[in-house]
XYZ file of C-alpha atoms in Angstrom:
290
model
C 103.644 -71.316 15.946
C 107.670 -69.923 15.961
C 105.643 -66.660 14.641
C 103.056 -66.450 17.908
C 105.853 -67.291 20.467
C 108.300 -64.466 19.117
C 105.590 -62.262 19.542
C 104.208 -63.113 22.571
C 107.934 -62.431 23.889
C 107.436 -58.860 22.286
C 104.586 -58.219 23.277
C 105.694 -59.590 27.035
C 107.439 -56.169 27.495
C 104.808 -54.482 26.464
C 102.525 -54.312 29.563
C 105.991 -53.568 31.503
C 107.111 -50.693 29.315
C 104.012 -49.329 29.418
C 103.290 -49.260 32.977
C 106.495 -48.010 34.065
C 107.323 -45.322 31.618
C 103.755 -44.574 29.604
C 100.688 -44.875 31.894
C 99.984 -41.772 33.386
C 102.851 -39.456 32.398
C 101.817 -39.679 28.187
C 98.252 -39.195 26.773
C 96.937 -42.076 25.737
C 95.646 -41.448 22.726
C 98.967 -39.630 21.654
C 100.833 -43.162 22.714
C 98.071 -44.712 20.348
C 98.584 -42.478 17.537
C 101.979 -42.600 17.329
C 102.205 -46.245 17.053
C 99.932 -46.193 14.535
C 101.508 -43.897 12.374
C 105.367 -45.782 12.711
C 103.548 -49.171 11.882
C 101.705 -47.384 8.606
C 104.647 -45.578 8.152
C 106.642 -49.228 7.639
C 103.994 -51.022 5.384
C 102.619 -48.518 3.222
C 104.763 -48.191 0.604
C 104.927 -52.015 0.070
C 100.917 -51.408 -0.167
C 98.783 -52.589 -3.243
C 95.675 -50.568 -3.896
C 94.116 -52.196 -6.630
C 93.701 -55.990 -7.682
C 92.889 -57.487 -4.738
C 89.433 -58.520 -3.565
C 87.532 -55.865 -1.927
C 85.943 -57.622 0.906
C 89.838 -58.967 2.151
C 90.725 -55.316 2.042
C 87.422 -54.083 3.213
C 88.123 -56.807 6.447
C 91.387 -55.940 7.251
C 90.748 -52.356 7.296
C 87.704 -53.306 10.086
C 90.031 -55.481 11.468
C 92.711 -52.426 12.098
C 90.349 -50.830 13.879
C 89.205 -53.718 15.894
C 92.215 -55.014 17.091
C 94.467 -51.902 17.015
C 92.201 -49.196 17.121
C 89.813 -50.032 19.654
C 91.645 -52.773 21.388
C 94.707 -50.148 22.614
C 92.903 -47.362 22.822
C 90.988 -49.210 25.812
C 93.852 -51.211 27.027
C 96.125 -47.453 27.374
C 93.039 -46.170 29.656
C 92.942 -48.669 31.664
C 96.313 -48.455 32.702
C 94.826 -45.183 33.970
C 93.095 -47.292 36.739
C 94.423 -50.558 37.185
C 98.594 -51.658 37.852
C 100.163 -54.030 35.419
C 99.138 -57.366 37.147
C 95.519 -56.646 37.390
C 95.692 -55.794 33.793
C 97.309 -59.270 33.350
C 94.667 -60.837 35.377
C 91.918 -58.582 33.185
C 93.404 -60.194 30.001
C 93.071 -63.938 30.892
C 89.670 -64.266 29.149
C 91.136 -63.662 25.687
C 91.072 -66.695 24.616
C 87.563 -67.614 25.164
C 86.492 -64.684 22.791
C 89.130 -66.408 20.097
C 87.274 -69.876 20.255
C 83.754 -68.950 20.492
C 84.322 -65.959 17.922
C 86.125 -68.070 15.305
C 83.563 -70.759 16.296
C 81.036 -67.946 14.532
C 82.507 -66.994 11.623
C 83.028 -70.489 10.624
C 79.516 -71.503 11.452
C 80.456 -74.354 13.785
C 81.299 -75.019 17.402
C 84.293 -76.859 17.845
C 84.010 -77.867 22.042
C 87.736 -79.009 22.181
C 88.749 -75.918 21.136
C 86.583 -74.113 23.614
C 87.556 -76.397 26.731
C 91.465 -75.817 26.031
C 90.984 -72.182 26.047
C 88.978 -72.436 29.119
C 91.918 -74.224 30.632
C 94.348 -71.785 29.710
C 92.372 -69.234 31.143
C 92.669 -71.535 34.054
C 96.685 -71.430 34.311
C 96.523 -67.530 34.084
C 93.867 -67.055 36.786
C 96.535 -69.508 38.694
C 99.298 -67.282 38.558
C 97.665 -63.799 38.601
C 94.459 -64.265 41.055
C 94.993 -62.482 43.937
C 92.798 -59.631 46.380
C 92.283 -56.807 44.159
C 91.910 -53.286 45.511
C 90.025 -49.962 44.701
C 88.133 -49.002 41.818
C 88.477 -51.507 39.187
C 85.507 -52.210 37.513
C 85.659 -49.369 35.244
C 89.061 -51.328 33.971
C 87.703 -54.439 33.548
C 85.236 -53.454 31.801
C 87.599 -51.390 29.359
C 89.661 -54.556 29.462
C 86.664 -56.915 28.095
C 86.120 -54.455 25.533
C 89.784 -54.521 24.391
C 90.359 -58.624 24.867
C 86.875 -58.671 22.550
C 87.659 -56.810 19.635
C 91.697 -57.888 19.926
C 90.157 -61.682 19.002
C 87.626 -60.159 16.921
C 90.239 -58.539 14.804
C 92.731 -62.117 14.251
C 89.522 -64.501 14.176
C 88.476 -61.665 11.271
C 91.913 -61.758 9.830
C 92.676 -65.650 9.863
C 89.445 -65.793 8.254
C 89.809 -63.563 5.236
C 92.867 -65.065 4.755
C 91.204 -68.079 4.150
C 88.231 -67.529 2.280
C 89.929 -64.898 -0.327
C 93.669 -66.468 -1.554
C 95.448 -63.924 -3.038
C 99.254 -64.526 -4.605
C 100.252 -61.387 -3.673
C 102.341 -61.778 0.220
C 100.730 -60.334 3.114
C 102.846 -57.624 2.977
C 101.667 -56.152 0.295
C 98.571 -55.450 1.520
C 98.946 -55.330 5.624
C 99.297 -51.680 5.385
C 95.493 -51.251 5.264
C 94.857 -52.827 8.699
C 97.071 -50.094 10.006
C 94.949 -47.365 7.827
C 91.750 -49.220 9.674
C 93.348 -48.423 13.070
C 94.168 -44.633 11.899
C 90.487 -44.162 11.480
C 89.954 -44.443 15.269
C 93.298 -43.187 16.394
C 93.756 -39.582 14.725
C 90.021 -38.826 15.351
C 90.076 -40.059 19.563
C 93.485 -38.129 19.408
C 92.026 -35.265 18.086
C 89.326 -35.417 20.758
C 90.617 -36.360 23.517
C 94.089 -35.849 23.538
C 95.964 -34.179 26.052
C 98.705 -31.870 24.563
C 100.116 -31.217 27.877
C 101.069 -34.955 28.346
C 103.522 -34.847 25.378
C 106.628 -37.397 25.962
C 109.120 -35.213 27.834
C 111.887 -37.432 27.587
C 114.196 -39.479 25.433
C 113.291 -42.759 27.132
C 109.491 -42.353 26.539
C 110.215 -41.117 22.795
C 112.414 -44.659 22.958
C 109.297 -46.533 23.990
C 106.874 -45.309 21.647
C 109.300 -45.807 18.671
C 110.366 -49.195 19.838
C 106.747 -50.036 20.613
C 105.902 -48.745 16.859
C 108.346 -50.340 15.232
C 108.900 -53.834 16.813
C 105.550 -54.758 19.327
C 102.865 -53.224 16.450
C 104.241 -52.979 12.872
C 106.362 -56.720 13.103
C 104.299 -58.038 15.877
C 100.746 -57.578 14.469
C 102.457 -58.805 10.932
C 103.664 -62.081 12.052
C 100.915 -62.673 14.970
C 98.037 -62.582 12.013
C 100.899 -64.348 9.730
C 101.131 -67.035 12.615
C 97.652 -67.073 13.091
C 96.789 -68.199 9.309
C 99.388 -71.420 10.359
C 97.342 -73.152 13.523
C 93.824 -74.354 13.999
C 91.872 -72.087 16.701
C 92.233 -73.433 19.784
C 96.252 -73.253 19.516
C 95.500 -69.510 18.407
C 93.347 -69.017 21.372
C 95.801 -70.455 23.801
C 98.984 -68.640 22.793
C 96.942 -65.471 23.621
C 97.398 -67.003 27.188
C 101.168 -67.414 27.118
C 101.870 -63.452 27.751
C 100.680 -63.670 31.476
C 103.619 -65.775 32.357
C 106.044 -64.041 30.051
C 104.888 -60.362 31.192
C 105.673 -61.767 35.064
C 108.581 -62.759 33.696
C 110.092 -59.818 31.867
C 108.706 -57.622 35.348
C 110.521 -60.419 37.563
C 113.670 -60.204 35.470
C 113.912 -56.767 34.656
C 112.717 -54.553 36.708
C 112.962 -57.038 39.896
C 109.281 -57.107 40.641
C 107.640 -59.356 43.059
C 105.970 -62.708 41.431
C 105.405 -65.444 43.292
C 107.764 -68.327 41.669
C 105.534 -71.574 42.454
C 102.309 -70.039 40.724
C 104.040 -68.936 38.331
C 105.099 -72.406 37.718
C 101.644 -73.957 37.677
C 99.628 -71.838 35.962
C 102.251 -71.964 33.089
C 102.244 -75.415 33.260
C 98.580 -75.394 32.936
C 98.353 -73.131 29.978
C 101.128 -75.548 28.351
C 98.853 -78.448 29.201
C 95.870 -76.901 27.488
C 98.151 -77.046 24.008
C 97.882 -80.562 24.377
C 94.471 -81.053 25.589
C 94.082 -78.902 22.355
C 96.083 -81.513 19.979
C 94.797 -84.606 21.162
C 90.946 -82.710 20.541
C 91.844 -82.271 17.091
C 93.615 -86.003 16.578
C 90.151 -87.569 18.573
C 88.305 -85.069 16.095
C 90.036 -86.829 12.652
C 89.835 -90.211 13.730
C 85.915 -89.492 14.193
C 86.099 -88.231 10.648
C 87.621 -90.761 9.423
C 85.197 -93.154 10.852
């Protein structure tokens, strides 16, 4: 879990940074691209090519493009659209997808792990649920697509992880997730890019490369690193945690308004749903045990 929180503290800036110095002033797909190509840029020449099993680097390749590719490609446009707390608010259903799509792949339904992520959905609907205004559904939408595949892509990578061992580190071998998410990148770049949205200052140069180096090459490393270490319903409900800590990085930084007491409760809530989560899986061994 130390691997998920330090992320989710990343990550936590993310929304911020992006709001306040990306969405609307740099393409999207350039923003995309670009963080891409720094994360590829830091794990490719640690990369094996040969002597692994195909299907784990066959999966994380898909997985790339699942939970990088498609995943920011949608979150960026809706930024478009929608301010950085109804993105927040867009988000909270994450970690239903993680339960019921891990649930899936495993080929079994696990009900504790689906209620605790239902209650951490809770605790974020708690503190971000308020009157939205003006046309939002196109976001939502974009942001279902992106919560999907983003627990698509970790169910898909916990999962290979597990059913194909390999001695060699992670490391070795992460580089092709970030290949994956070049597939959709360059080409939507390519496409759709807007040349005349190029970063036209230092500080947004700052972002991407920060954003590049720390929130997608180490953050996607030790999130699917973390997410090899905890059963799914823990996995599902850290993906809840970076509602509170994105208030909290706009509250502390860049003084925005949050309201203090729901902030409070609904984080209180998510932590409750870790141990509604633990005491599912210690009711869950004793039944085992008989």
């Amino acid at each position: 879990m130390p691997y998920l929180i330090l992320v989710t503290i990343l990550w936590a800036f993310s929304f911020s940074l992006i709001g306040q110095y990306l969405a609307g002033q740099v393409d999207s797909d350039l923003a995309v691209l670009v963080r891409v190509a720094i994360a590829a840029a830091i794990f490719i020449p640690f990369t094996r090519w040969r002597g692994l099993p195909a299907r784990l680097l066959g999966g994380f390749w898909l997985a790339g493009a699942l939970q990088f590719g498609i995943t920011y490609l949608c979150l960026y446009r809706s930024f478009t659209v929608l301010t950085v707390p109804e993105v927040l608010l867009f988000t909270v259903l994450t970690p239903i997808y993680v339960t019921l799509l891990d649930d899936v792949l495993a080929r079994r339904f696990n009900p504790w792990a689906l209620v605790a992520a239902l209650v951490a959905v809770g605790g974020g609907i708690i503190i971000r649920f308020e009157k939205i205004e003006g046309e939002y559904l196109i976001g939502f939408l974009l942001l279902q697509l992106a919560n999907a595949t983003f627990a698509a892509g970790q169910v898909l990578c916990r999962q290979l992880l597990a059913r194909y061992p390999t001695e060699q580190p992670l490391h070795r071998f992460f580089g092709h997730f970030f290949l994956g998410a070049m597939l959709l990148a360059l080409p939507s770049f390519l496409l759709f890019g807007d040349l005349a949205k190029m970063p036209h200052s230092a500080m947004q140069w700052g972002v991407l490369v920060w954003m590049g180096l720390f929130a997608t090459a180490l953050g996607m490393f030790w999130w699917v690193k973390g997410s090899t270490q905890v059963d799914a319903g823990t996995l599902a409900i850290m993906n809840e945690l970076h509602v509170p800590a994105g208030l909290l990085v706009n509250l502390l930084i860049w003084n925005r308004d949050a309201n203090l007491p729901k902030l409070l409760a609904g984080g209180a809530v998510i932590m409750g749903s870790l141990w509604l989560n633990r005491l599912g899986r210690r009711m869950g061994r004793r039944l085992a045990a008989g």
